Tab-separated table of C-alpha atoms and ligand atoms in Angstrom:
chain	number	residue	atom	x	y	z
A	130	UNK	CA	0.000	0.000	0.000
A	131	UNK	CA	1.552	3.290	-1.050
A	132	UNK	CA	-0.663	5.585	0.923
A	133	UNK	CA	1.267	8.587	2.198
A	134	UNK	CA	1.663	8.223	5.960
A	135	UNK	CA	1.268	11.349	8.028
A	136	UNK	CA	4.444	11.944	9.965
A	137	UNK	CA	4.039	14.124	12.989
A	138	UNK	CA	6.795	16.731	12.761
A	139	UNK	CA	9.384	17.381	15.501
A	140	UNK	CA	7.804	20.839	15.895
A	141	UNK	CA	4.419	19.270	16.624
A	142	UNK	CA	5.954	17.056	19.317
A	143	UNK	CA	7.874	20.059	20.697
A	144	UNK	CA	4.531	21.843	20.994
A	145	UNK	CA	3.166	18.892	22.995
A	146	UNK	CA	6.204	19.005	25.280
A	147	UNK	CA	5.453	22.687	25.849
A	148	UNK	CA	2.000	21.687	27.061
A	149	UNK	CA	3.778	19.308	29.454
A	150	UNK	CA	5.861	22.234	30.728
A	151	UNK	CA	2.755	24.387	31.172
A	152	UNK	CA	1.094	21.643	33.193
A	153	UNK	CA	4.271	21.117	35.229
A	154	UNK	CA	4.307	24.839	36.077
A	155	UNK	CA	0.722	24.622	37.342
A	156	UNK	CA	1.798	21.806	39.667
A	157	UNK	CA	5.052	23.389	40.845
A	158	UNK	CA	3.369	25.184	43.777
A	159	UNK	CA	1.841	21.964	45.136
A	160	UNK	CA	3.391	20.504	48.304
A	161	UNK	CA	3.868	17.106	46.607
A	162	UNK	CA	3.727	15.979	42.977
A	163	UNK	CA	0.277	14.849	41.821
A	164	UNK	CA	-0.097	11.124	41.264
A	165	UNK	CA	-1.192	9.276	38.138
A	166	UNK	CA	-2.396	5.693	37.823
A	167	UNK	CA	-2.023	4.167	34.357
A	168	UNK	CA	-3.949	0.938	33.882
A	169	UNK	CA	-3.271	-1.020	30.688
A	170	UNK	CA	-5.382	-3.712	29.003
A	171	UNK	CA	-4.738	-5.654	25.820
A	172	UNK	CA	-1.646	-6.440	23.835
A	173	UNK	CA	1.972	-5.312	23.923
A	174	UNK	CA	1.100	-2.581	21.461
A	175	UNK	CA	-0.990	-1.041	24.220
A	176	UNK	CA	1.768	-1.601	26.799
A	177	UNK	CA	4.067	0.299	24.457
A	178	UNK	CA	1.511	3.110	24.204
A	179	UNK	CA	1.246	3.272	27.995
A	180	UNK	CA	5.013	3.755	28.165
A	181	UNK	CA	4.528	6.867	26.045
A	182	UNK	CA	1.634	8.070	28.194
A	183	UNK	CA	3.844	7.664	31.268
A	184	UNK	CA	6.651	9.456	29.480
A	185	UNK	CA	4.433	12.475	28.882
A	186	UNK	CA	3.020	12.301	32.435
A	187	UNK	CA	6.510	12.275	33.942
A	188	UNK	CA	7.311	15.438	31.955
A	189	UNK	CA	4.159	17.043	33.364
A	190	UNK	CA	5.460	16.422	36.870
A	191	UNK	CA	3.256	13.466	37.773
A	192	UNK	CA	4.456	10.748	40.087
A	193	UNK	CA	2.976	7.268	39.738
A	194	UNK	CA	0.802	5.109	41.968
A	195	UNK	CA	-0.785	1.672	41.603
A	196	UNK	CA	-3.832	2.615	43.690
A	197	UNK	CA	-6.683	4.351	41.913
A	198	UNK	CA	-7.904	5.732	45.250
A	199	UNK	CA	-4.722	7.780	45.690
A	200	UNK	CA	-4.538	8.972	42.107
A	201	UNK	CA	-5.233	12.549	41.015
A	202	UNK	CA	-5.373	11.258	37.462
A	203	UNK	CA	-6.513	7.819	36.313
A	204	UNK	CA	-5.664	6.804	32.739
A	205	UNK	CA	-7.269	3.595	31.486
A	206	UNK	CA	-5.695	2.361	28.264
A	207	UNK	CA	-8.285	-0.014	26.880
A	208	UNK	CA	-8.546	-3.006	24.539
A	209	UNK	CA	-11.452	-3.915	22.247
A	210	UNK	CA	-10.346	-7.290	20.922
A	211	UNK	CA	-13.081	-9.318	22.653
A	212	UNK	CA	-16.223	-8.459	24.583
A	213	UNK	CA	-14.676	-9.757	27.781
A	214	UNK	CA	-11.861	-7.180	27.514
A	215	UNK	CA	-14.388	-4.379	27.123
A	216	UNK	CA	-16.522	-5.585	30.007
A	217	UNK	CA	-13.553	-5.664	32.358
A	218	UNK	CA	-12.718	-2.094	31.406
A	219	UNK	CA	-16.286	-0.880	31.838
A	220	UNK	CA	-16.519	-2.630	35.207
A	221	UNK	CA	-13.396	-0.862	36.411
A	222	UNK	CA	-14.433	2.494	34.991
A	223	UNK	CA	-17.791	2.023	36.725
A	224	UNK	CA	-16.070	1.422	40.068
A	225	UNK	CA	-14.238	4.747	39.738
A	226	UNK	CA	-17.495	6.507	40.648
A	227	UNK	CA	-16.562	5.722	44.247
A	228	UNK	CA	-12.999	6.986	44.138
A	229	UNK	CA	-14.220	10.134	42.443
A	230	UNK	CA	-16.842	10.631	45.122
A	231	UNK	CA	-14.074	10.575	47.731
A	232	UNK	CA	-11.886	12.846	45.617
A	233	UNK	CA	-14.044	14.994	43.296
A	234	UNK	CA	-10.963	16.603	41.772
A	235	UNK	CA	-9.837	13.244	40.407
A	236	UNK	CA	-9.586	13.228	36.609
A	237	UNK	CA	-10.439	10.106	34.655
A	238	UNK	CA	-9.219	9.434	31.110
A	239	UNK	CA	-10.204	6.483	28.969
A	240	UNK	CA	-8.009	5.940	25.916
A	241	UNK	CA	-6.912	3.093	23.643
A	242	UNK	CA	-8.691	0.836	21.195
A	243	UNK	CA	-12.076	0.650	22.915
A	244	UNK	CA	-12.276	4.418	23.117
A	245	UNK	CA	-11.644	4.759	19.377
A	246	UNK	CA	-14.976	3.101	18.574
A	247	UNK	CA	-17.749	5.699	18.203
A	248	UNK	CA	-20.414	3.492	19.799
A	249	UNK	CA	-18.231	2.916	22.860
A	250	UNK	CA	-17.331	6.594	23.176
A	251	UNK	CA	-21.065	7.302	23.073
A	252	UNK	CA	-21.718	4.748	25.771
A	253	UNK	CA	-19.110	6.389	27.999
A	254	UNK	CA	-20.561	9.817	27.251
A	255	UNK	CA	-24.014	8.722	28.339
A	256	UNK	CA	-23.481	6.141	31.059
A	257	UNK	CA	-20.054	6.854	32.577
A	258	UNK	CA	-20.275	10.512	33.450
A	259	UNK	CA	-17.303	10.299	35.812
A	260	UNK	CA	-15.029	10.049	32.752
A	261	UNK	CA	-13.531	13.419	31.788
A	262	UNK	CA	-11.414	12.669	28.745
A	263	UNK	CA	-11.801	10.048	26.025
A	264	UNK	CA	-9.328	9.649	23.164
A	265	UNK	CA	-8.297	6.892	20.778
A	266	UNK	CA	-4.843	5.674	19.673
A	267	UNK	CA	-4.754	8.241	16.849
A	268	UNK	CA	-4.798	11.129	19.327
A	269	UNK	CA	-2.255	9.680	21.778
A	270	UNK	CA	0.544	11.938	20.596
A	271	UNK	CA	-1.656	14.942	21.527
A	272	UNK	CA	-2.345	13.747	25.074
A	273	UNK	CA	-0.571	16.748	26.749
A	274	UNK	CA	-2.668	19.215	24.762
A	275	UNK	CA	-5.895	17.367	25.617
A	276	UNK	CA	-5.036	17.142	29.296
A	277	UNK	CA	-4.078	20.820	29.375
A	278	UNK	CA	-7.445	21.690	27.867
A	279	UNK	CA	-9.138	19.562	30.502
A	280	UNK	CA	-7.223	21.245	33.323
A	281	UNK	CA	-7.867	24.780	32.103
A	282	UNK	CA	-11.454	24.642	30.853
A	283	UNK	CA	-14.701	23.128	31.964
A	284	UNK	CA	-16.359	20.224	30.231
A	285	UNK	CA	-15.627	16.722	29.094
A	286	UNK	CA	-13.478	16.046	26.021
A	287	UNK	CA	-14.056	13.333	23.404
A	288	UNK	CA	-11.311	13.077	20.785
A	289	UNK	CA	-11.938	10.010	18.690
A	290	UNK	CA	-12.059	11.135	15.061
A	291	UNK	CA	-11.092	8.390	12.636
A	292	UNK	CA	-8.030	8.629	10.387
A	293	UNK	CA	-5.628	6.268	8.571
A	294	UNK	CA	-3.099	6.939	11.319
A	295	UNK	CA	0.206	8.731	11.772
A	296	UNK	CA	3.729	8.154	13.035
A	297	UNK	CA	5.011	10.306	15.868
A	298	UNK	CA	8.678	10.075	16.878
A	299	UNK	CA	10.280	11.709	19.883
A	300	UNK	CA	7.571	11.127	22.483
A	301	UNK	CA	9.311	10.561	25.840
A	302	UNK	CA	9.014	7.050	27.297
A	303	UNK	CA	8.932	5.631	30.786
A	304	UNK	CA	9.524	1.912	30.370
A	305	UNK	CA	8.396	-0.735	32.816
A	306	UNK	CA	11.191	-2.894	34.184
A	307	UNK	CA	14.774	-2.945	33.028
A	308	UNK	CA	15.146	-6.333	31.340
A	309	UNK	CA	12.484	-6.580	28.635
A	310	UNK	CA	11.460	-3.834	26.237
A	311	UNK	CA	8.955	-3.474	23.418
A	312	UNK	CA	9.826	-1.631	20.237
A	313	UNK	CA	6.995	-0.894	17.827
A	314	UNK	CA	8.336	-1.181	14.303
A	315	UNK	CA	5.010	-0.409	12.664
A	316	UNK	CA	1.459	0.509	13.546
A	317	UNK	CA	-1.972	-0.414	12.255
A	318	UNK	CA	-3.208	-3.292	10.141
A	319	UNK	CA	-4.463	-3.671	6.564
A	320	UNK	CA	-5.682	-7.234	6.768
A	321	UNK	CA	-9.271	-6.895	7.910
A	322	UNK	CA	-9.678	-10.456	9.141
A	323	UNK	CA	-13.452	-10.662	9.244
A	324	UNK	CA	-13.690	-11.086	13.041
A	325	UNK	CA	-11.161	-8.442	14.073
A	326	UNK	CA	-11.577	-4.887	15.300
A	327	UNK	CA	-7.911	-3.873	15.148
A	328	UNK	CA	-7.885	-2.341	11.628
A	329	UNK	CA	-10.863	-0.172	12.600
A	330	UNK	CA	-9.259	1.231	15.736
A	331	UNK	CA	-5.561	1.307	14.833
A	332	UNK	CA	-5.687	2.562	11.245
A	333	UNK	CA	-3.637	1.457	8.253
A	334	UNK	CA	-0.218	-0.171	8.268
A	335	UNK	CA	2.640	2.250	8.570
A	336	UNK	CA	6.303	1.545	9.222
A	337	UNK	CA	8.729	3.502	11.354
A	338	UNK	CA	11.984	4.564	9.794
A	339	UNK	CA	14.557	1.745	10.164
A	340	UNK	CA	17.296	4.081	11.362
A	341	UNK	CA	15.050	5.350	14.172
A	342	UNK	CA	14.161	1.781	15.170
A	343	UNK	CA	17.797	0.658	15.145
A	344	UNK	CA	18.857	3.693	17.178
A	345	UNK	CA	16.147	2.868	19.724
A	346	UNK	CA	17.370	-0.730	19.990
A	347	UNK	CA	20.977	0.439	20.358
A	348	UNK	CA	19.887	2.792	23.150
A	349	UNK	CA	18.039	-0.034	24.916
A	350	UNK	CA	21.051	-2.331	24.724
A	351	UNK	CA	23.261	0.441	26.135
A	352	UNK	CA	20.811	0.861	29.017
A	353	UNK	CA	21.127	-2.852	29.779
A	354	UNK	CA	17.890	-4.251	28.300
A	355	UNK	CA	18.381	-7.887	27.385
A	356	UNK	CA	15.146	-8.997	25.747
A	357	UNK	CA	13.775	-6.788	22.998
A	358	UNK	CA	10.528	-7.554	21.184
A	359	UNK	CA	9.788	-5.922	17.839
A	360	UNK	CA	6.067	-5.266	17.559
A	361	UNK	CA	3.575	-5.047	14.738
A	362	UNK	CA	0.233	-6.677	13.901
A	363	UNK	CA	1.946	-8.267	10.919
A	364	UNK	CA	5.670	-7.598	11.085
A	365	UNK	CA	6.130	-9.165	7.662
A	366	UNK	CA	4.520	-6.118	6.093
A	367	UNK	CA	7.295	-3.977	7.529
A	368	UNK	CA	8.757	-1.549	5.016
A	369	UNK	CA	6.144	-2.012	2.308
A	370	UNK	CA	5.047	1.600	2.729
A	371	UNK	CA	8.598	2.989	2.826
A	372	UNK	CA	10.538	3.960	-0.260
A	373	UNK	CA	13.412	1.757	0.878
A	374	UNK	CA	14.657	-1.580	-0.307
A	375	UNK	CA	14.190	-3.195	3.079
A	376	UNK	CA	11.838	-5.836	4.440
A	377	UNK	CA	11.358	-7.269	7.917
A	378	UNK	CA	14.067	-9.918	7.516
A	379	UNK	CA	16.554	-7.177	6.545
A	380	UNK	CA	15.561	-5.146	9.608
A	381	UNK	CA	16.035	-8.172	11.841
A	382	UNK	CA	19.443	-8.835	10.347
A	383	UNK	CA	20.527	-5.265	11.024
A	384	UNK	CA	19.182	-5.374	14.583
A	385	UNK	CA	21.102	-8.618	15.093
A	386	UNK	CA	24.302	-6.829	14.081
A	387	UNK	CA	24.013	-4.355	16.982
A	388	UNK	CA	26.807	-5.208	19.435
A	389	UNK	CA	25.839	-6.554	22.853
A	390	UNK	CA	24.486	-9.598	24.648
A	391	UNK	CA	20.727	-9.497	24.122
A	392	UNK	CA	17.830	-11.371	22.542
A	393	UNK	CA	15.523	-10.216	19.787
A	394	UNK	CA	11.937	-11.396	19.475
A	395	UNK	CA	9.075	-10.288	17.268
A	396	UNK	CA	5.314	-10.556	17.020
A	397	UNK	CA	3.111	-11.124	15.187
A	398	UNK	CA	3.473	-12.836	11.824
A	399	UNK	CA	0.770	-13.783	9.380
A	400	UNK	CA	1.414	-17.311	8.107
A	401	UNK	CA	1.171	-16.474	4.412
A	402	UNK	CA	3.645	-13.640	4.833
A	403	UNK	CA	6.206	-15.541	6.918
A	404	UNK	CA	8.824	-16.086	4.225
A	405	UNK	CA	11.615	-18.558	3.698
A	406	UNK	CA	13.932	-15.549	3.770
A	407	UNK	CA	12.697	-14.716	7.279
A	408	UNK	CA	13.200	-18.308	8.469
A	409	UNK	CA	16.729	-18.342	7.043
A	410	UNK	CA	17.493	-14.990	8.634
A	411	UNK	CA	16.286	-16.248	12.007
A	412	UNK	CA	18.360	-19.403	11.707
A	413	UNK	CA	21.475	-17.365	10.905
A	414	UNK	CA	21.049	-14.542	13.433
A	415	UNK	CA	22.334	-15.678	16.826
A	416	UNK	CA	20.477	-12.975	18.776
A	417	UNK	CA	17.084	-13.789	17.329
A	418	UNK	CA	15.305	-16.024	19.839
A	419	UNK	CA	14.244	-19.450	18.526
A	420	UNK	CA	10.578	-18.650	19.065
A	421	UNK	CA	7.888	-18.153	16.484
A	422	UNK	CA	4.360	-16.999	17.332
A	423	UNK	CA	2.378	-17.994	14.260
A	424	UNK	CA	-1.388	-17.686	14.799
A	425	UNK	CA	-3.369	-20.187	12.732
A	426	UNK	CA	-6.903	-19.240	13.952
A	427	UNK	CA	-8.547	-22.350	12.440
A	428	UNK	CA	-7.556	-25.751	11.084
A	429	UNK	CA	-10.275	-25.601	8.426
A	430	UNK	CA	-9.499	-24.055	5.058
A	431	UNK	CA	-13.151	-23.113	4.596
A	432	UNK	CA	-13.269	-21.290	7.916
A	433	UNK	CA	-9.957	-19.569	7.169
A	434	UNK	CA	-11.460	-18.205	3.950
A	435	UNK	CA	-14.525	-16.982	5.859
A	436	UNK	CA	-12.142	-15.316	8.300
A	437	UNK	CA	-10.457	-13.564	5.361
A	438	UNK	CA	-7.164	-15.223	6.283
A	439	UNK	CA	-5.165	-15.768	3.117
A	440	UNK	CA	-3.721	-19.253	3.664
A	441	UNK	CA	-4.994	-22.813	3.806
A	442	UNK	CA	-4.568	-25.541	6.404
A	443	UNK	CA	-1.979	-27.185	4.155
A	444	UNK	CA	-0.204	-23.883	3.539
A	445	UNK	CA	0.058	-23.363	7.278
A	446	UNK	CA	1.465	-26.838	7.874
A	447	UNK	CA	4.014	-26.287	5.102
A	448	UNK	CA	5.236	-23.098	6.813
A	449	UNK	CA	5.655	-24.974	10.082
A	450	UNK	CA	7.590	-27.745	8.333
A	451	UNK	CA	9.839	-25.238	6.541
A	452	UNK	CA	10.563	-23.418	9.802
A	453	UNK	CA	11.292	-26.610	11.732
A	454	UNK	CA	13.549	-27.882	8.946
A	455	UNK	CA	15.776	-24.844	9.499
A	456	UNK	CA	15.384	-24.437	13.288
A	457	UNK	CA	14.476	-27.857	14.713
A	458	UNK	CA	14.358	-26.637	18.334
A	459	UNK	CA	12.123	-23.641	17.549
A	460	UNK	CA	9.408	-22.945	20.123
A	461	UNK	CA	6.101	-22.590	18.311
A	462	UNK	CA	3.139	-20.770	19.803
A	463	UNK	CA	-0.147	-19.806	18.212
A	464	UNK	CA	-3.608	-18.266	18.534
A	465	UNK	CA	-6.846	-20.014	17.648
A	466	UNK	CA	-10.511	-19.028	17.618
A	467	UNK	CA	-13.165	-21.592	18.542
A	468	UNK	CA	-16.749	-21.093	17.387
A	469	UNK	CA	-16.293	-18.728	14.463
A	470	UNK	CA	-19.786	-18.133	12.956
A	471	UNK	CA	-20.773	-21.106	10.821
A	472	UNK	CA	-17.930	-23.336	12.073
A	473	UNK	CA	-19.307	-26.883	12.024
A	474	UNK	CA	-18.354	-29.660	14.406
A	475	UNK	CA	-16.280	-31.274	11.609
A	476	UNK	CA	-14.467	-28.003	11.057
A	477	UNK	CA	-13.733	-27.742	14.746
A	478	UNK	CA	-12.330	-31.297	14.607
A	479	UNK	CA	-9.907	-30.041	11.944
A	480	UNK	CA	-8.663	-27.423	14.390
A	481	UNK	CA	-8.300	-30.139	17.010
A	482	UNK	CA	-6.327	-32.356	14.647
A	483	UNK	CA	-4.112	-29.437	13.617
A	484	UNK	CA	-2.951	-28.813	17.173
A	485	UNK	CA	-2.176	-32.520	17.530
A	486	UNK	CA	-0.332	-32.543	14.256
A	487	UNK	CA	1.790	-29.466	14.999
A	488	UNK	CA	2.364	-29.914	18.724
A	489	UNK	CA	2.556	-26.262	19.756
A	490	UNK	CA	4.517	-25.382	22.873
A	491	UNK	CA	1.705	-23.071	23.952
A	492	UNK	CA	-1.593	-21.994	22.484
A	493	UNK	CA	-3.823	-18.983	23.152
A	494	UNK	CA	-7.386	-20.195	22.691
A	495	UNK	CA	-10.281	-17.769	22.292
A	496	UNK	CA	-14.006	-18.233	21.850
A	497	UNK	CA	-15.281	-16.092	18.989
A	498	UNK	CA	-16.555	-12.749	20.214
A	499	UNK	CA	-18.660	-10.666	17.801
A	500	UNK	CA	-17.142	-7.221	17.329
A	501	UNK	CA	-19.252	-4.221	16.379
A	502	UNK	CA	-18.879	-3.273	12.722
A	503	UNK	CA	-16.925	-6.363	11.626
A	504	UNK	CA	-18.303	-8.668	8.893
A	505	UNK	CA	-18.220	-11.752	11.147
A	506	UNK	CA	-20.548	-10.083	13.655
A	507	UNK	CA	-23.240	-10.184	10.931
A	508	UNK	CA	-22.720	-13.820	9.921
A	509	UNK	CA	-25.100	-16.633	10.820
A	510	UNK	CA	-23.926	-18.314	13.975
A	511	UNK	CA	-26.026	-21.435	14.515
A	512	UNK	CA	-23.771	-23.429	16.862
A	513	UNK	CA	-25.121	-23.290	20.421
A	514	UNK	CA	-22.998	-21.559	23.018
A	515	UNK	CA	-22.717	-24.765	25.104
A	516	UNK	CA	-21.293	-26.680	22.158
A	517	UNK	CA	-18.708	-23.964	21.558
A	518	UNK	CA	-17.820	-24.011	25.233
A	519	UNK	CA	-17.428	-27.804	25.182
A	520	UNK	CA	-15.195	-27.608	22.102
A	521	UNK	CA	-13.159	-24.885	23.750
A	522	UNK	CA	-12.654	-27.002	26.885
A	523	UNK	CA	-11.632	-30.044	24.865
A	524	UNK	CA	-9.114	-28.069	22.848
A	525	UNK	CA	-7.614	-26.460	25.940
A	526	UNK	CA	-7.396	-29.827	27.720
A	527	UNK	CA	-5.646	-31.468	24.745
A	528	UNK	CA	-3.226	-28.566	24.426
A	529	UNK	CA	-2.455	-28.807	28.153
A	530	UNK	CA	-1.370	-32.403	27.594
A	531	UNK	CA	0.736	-31.413	24.603
A	532	UNK	CA	2.367	-28.525	26.486
A	533	UNK	CA	3.066	-30.827	29.416
A	534	UNK	CA	4.756	-33.364	27.146
A	535	UNK	CA	6.808	-30.736	25.381
A	536	UNK	CA	7.906	-29.266	28.699
A	537	UNK	CA	8.842	-32.706	30.040
A	538	UNK	CA	11.332	-33.060	27.188
A	539	UNK	CA	13.367	-30.166	28.660
A	540	UNK	CA	14.144	-32.017	31.895
A	541	UNK	CA	17.838	-32.823	32.218
A	542	UNK	CA	18.889	-30.222	29.642
A	543	UNK	CA	21.009	-27.185	30.437
A	544	UNK	CA	19.985	-23.969	28.725
A	545	UNK	CA	21.251	-20.415	28.777
A	546	UNK	CA	18.306	-18.561	30.292
A	547	UNK	CA	17.597	-14.920	31.020
A	548	UNK	CA	16.521	-14.238	34.604
A	549	UNK	CA	13.807	-11.632	34.077
A	550	UNK	CA	12.116	-10.987	37.421
A	551	UNK	CA	10.560	-12.271	40.577
A	552	UNK	CA	6.981	-13.183	41.414
A	553	UNK	CA	5.321	-14.680	44.492
A	554	UNK	CA	6.844	-18.101	43.725
A	555	UNK	CA	10.439	-16.977	43.317
A	556	UNK	CA	12.752	-15.912	40.504
A	557	UNK	CA	11.553	-16.255	36.936
A	558	UNK	CA	13.679	-16.874	33.882
A	559	UNK	CA	13.071	-17.580	30.214
A	560	UNK	CA	14.585	-20.204	27.970
A	561	UNK	CA	15.889	-18.866	24.640
A	562	UNK	CA	12.540	-19.916	23.137
A	563	UNK	CA	10.675	-17.984	25.813
A	564	UNK	CA	9.408	-20.782	28.106
A	565	UNK	CA	9.067	-19.831	31.762
A	566	UNK	CA	11.594	-21.336	34.181
A	567	UNK	CA	11.262	-20.978	37.962
A	568	UNK	CA	14.314	-21.013	40.179
A	569	UNK	CA	15.559	-19.997	43.580
A	570	UNK	CA	18.169	-17.308	43.901
A	571	UNK	CA	19.114	-13.734	44.651
A	572	UNK	CA	17.590	-10.690	42.988
A	573	UNK	CA	21.090	-9.826	41.793
A	574	UNK	CA	20.606	-12.451	39.086
A	575	UNK	CA	17.771	-10.461	37.481
A	576	UNK	CA	18.897	-9.214	34.097
A	577	UNK	CA	21.605	-11.864	33.706
A	578	UNK	CA	21.915	-14.779	31.335
A	579	UNK	CA	22.689	-17.880	33.402
A	580	UNK	CA	23.001	-21.563	32.499
A	581	UNK	CA	20.094	-23.423	34.089
A	582	UNK	CA	19.725	-27.150	34.401
A	583	UNK	CA	16.059	-28.026	34.004
A	584	UNK	CA	14.980	-30.230	36.886
A	585	UNK	CA	11.187	-30.296	36.624
A	586	UNK	CA	8.227	-29.352	34.475
A	587	UNK	CA	4.463	-29.034	34.328
A	588	UNK	CA	2.052	-27.809	31.670
A	589	UNK	CA	2.743	-24.126	32.343
A	590	UNK	CA	6.397	-23.919	33.199
A	591	UNK	CA	9.763	-25.492	33.955
A	592	UNK	CA	11.840	-25.444	37.100
A	593	UNK	CA	15.585	-25.227	37.111
A	594	UNK	CA	18.755	-24.649	39.065
A	595	UNK	CA	21.993	-22.943	38.263
A	596	UNK	CA	24.405	-25.110	36.385
A	597	UNK	CA	28.143	-24.485	36.289
A	598	UNK	CA	28.679	-22.251	33.291
B	1694	SAH	N1	-2.344	-9.461	14.371
B	1694	SAH	C1	-2.332	-10.705	15.035
B	1694	SAH	C2	-3.421	-10.894	16.049
B	1694	SAH	C3	-3.758	-9.819	16.997
B	1694	SAH	S1	-5.190	-10.084	17.952
B	1694	SAH	C4	-2.473	-11.790	13.984
B	1694	SAH	O1	-3.202	-11.638	13.042
B	1694	SAH	O2	-1.875	-12.822	14.174
B	1694	SAH	C5	-4.741	-11.485	18.946
B	1694	SAH	C6	-5.649	-12.670	18.788
B	1694	SAH	O3	-6.940	-12.385	19.279
B	1694	SAH	C7	-5.892	-13.114	17.368
B	1694	SAH	O4	-4.838	-13.878	16.866
B	1694	SAH	C8	-7.166	-13.914	17.494
B	1694	SAH	O5	-6.901	-15.265	17.774
B	1694	SAH	C9	-7.857	-13.278	18.686
B	1694	SAH	N2	-9.046	-12.521	18.265
B	1694	SAH	C10	-9.088	-11.401	17.520
B	1694	SAH	N3	-10.376	-11.016	17.323
B	1694	SAH	C11	-11.153	-11.907	17.964
B	1694	SAH	C12	-12.576	-12.061	18.121
B	1694	SAH	N4	-13.428	-11.206	17.569
B	1694	SAH	N5	-13.023	-13.115	18.856
B	1694	SAH	C13	-12.160	-13.992	19.411
B	1694	SAH	N6	-10.832	-13.897	19.291
B	1694	SAH	C14	-10.314	-12.873	18.567
B	1695	SF4	FE1	-6.665	-8.510	13.365
B	1695	SF4	FE2	-6.097	-9.946	11.220
B	1695	SF4	FE3	-4.953	-7.561	11.562
B	1695	SF4	FE4	-4.267	-9.629	13.109
B	1695	SF4	S1	-3.934	-9.472	10.899
B	1695	SF4	S2	-4.699	-7.538	13.774
B	1695	SF4	S3	-6.185	-10.708	13.356
B	1695	SF4	S4	-7.105	-7.952	11.215
B	1696	F3S	FE1	-4.154	-4.640	21.134
B	1696	F3S	FE2	-6.577	-4.915	22.087
B	1696	F3S	FE3	-5.999	-2.853	20.594
B	1696	F3S	S1	-5.285	-6.524	21.395
B	1696	F3S	S2	-4.377	-3.483	19.250
B	1696	F3S	S3	-5.141	-3.344	22.596
B	1696	F3S	S4	-7.850	-4.032	20.503
């Protein structure tokens, strides 16, 4: 697609940073910095957006809290991918009536993919009157200006106009954690899978300049980040809108050449676009993690066509075979939808047989959720809910067995793992392919690559201990 992408100029971002300064000056007389709570739903793309929201907020002088009750400003960055995601958001926004009653000066912003949908913005306007500011992903770069308007004038603000989308560089970031980082390489989606809301709320595909991306990765490596994930809804479209002779595999190769001890991951890839060149590049590039997330969505070619996915069951299986021929130890994960409108029991069985045939390491299983304005929401959907639920349970149970078996095969092996954090059960680490390993040890190990001998496994994770390296 050769549509001209709007690039937000450095002057436009400078103007936003001036709004940050103006807001900071308003707060400078306060005895303590005001507090913001940023709550993020949805995918890594949204996590990456929240890092930019926090970056702006930090420039405005906000400190951060995890408790909505203590927050002067609540920002809810929403997801619209399934109804469940929207309901969780609305439930939490509803509960903010109470915190606002205790603190009437509290400001509430709802942004992100859900907010970009006109019918949802309308719902918030009418039924969630505690919300002061609503804006979609397209307006994120203008957040300081919108917040300044909110602070200086009366009235609620709704900023959700639709557009193909823009690219804004130079927005400050506050990243979460110091080991893993997300780097968006492109935004939007052109695929219009018939069930999916993303193209409607995130605009058309547009790629960031490779030099800017590579400079960002270099900066992250210098700051000590060890696990860097390149993000896009279909990373294989990277560069198609740029007047450069560069595709995603070339970008990966150049990122791999950046000096330092770190891992590169990426998501997501459409099967038909995952090329032999990409597989070969992965196999050759030592920093690219041996992990491929390759959503298949359905094992039935008929259903795939109804989903507007441009590959067949056989085509998918061929991609998996080609990838495994080059990288035999690759960790394969995938997404699948159960109960797409019109999916028959036989077609579901094809999905079931596909997961047995491939043997994924992990699978994200979703029940079809009709999304406002998408073609699939209008399709006949005769299968009863209970049957879909039973199919879903069967698929999940079979995948649990497969994951358990695949994990069991790690026991006794020693792998170079990245210790990435701590949770209530102890330290967590990741195998090169991204499987979770639990271990005991000091926090000082966080951020280090250590050889771990795998001593145990279950369907979710592995356990390990330090091996002599
Ligand atoms: N761009 C990625 C997917 C992003 S959305 C890709 O195409 O691979 C993440 C996953 O959510 C999808 O892979 C799909 O399995 C699921 N999903 C999207 N829309 C859905 C819907 N309406 N109902 C159920 N699951 C859905
Ligand atoms: Fe949605 Fe399809 Fe785009 Fe993925 S490729 S974001 S599933 S429309
Ligand atoms: Fe991501 Fe949800 Fe938007 S999955 S792109 S945050 S609809």
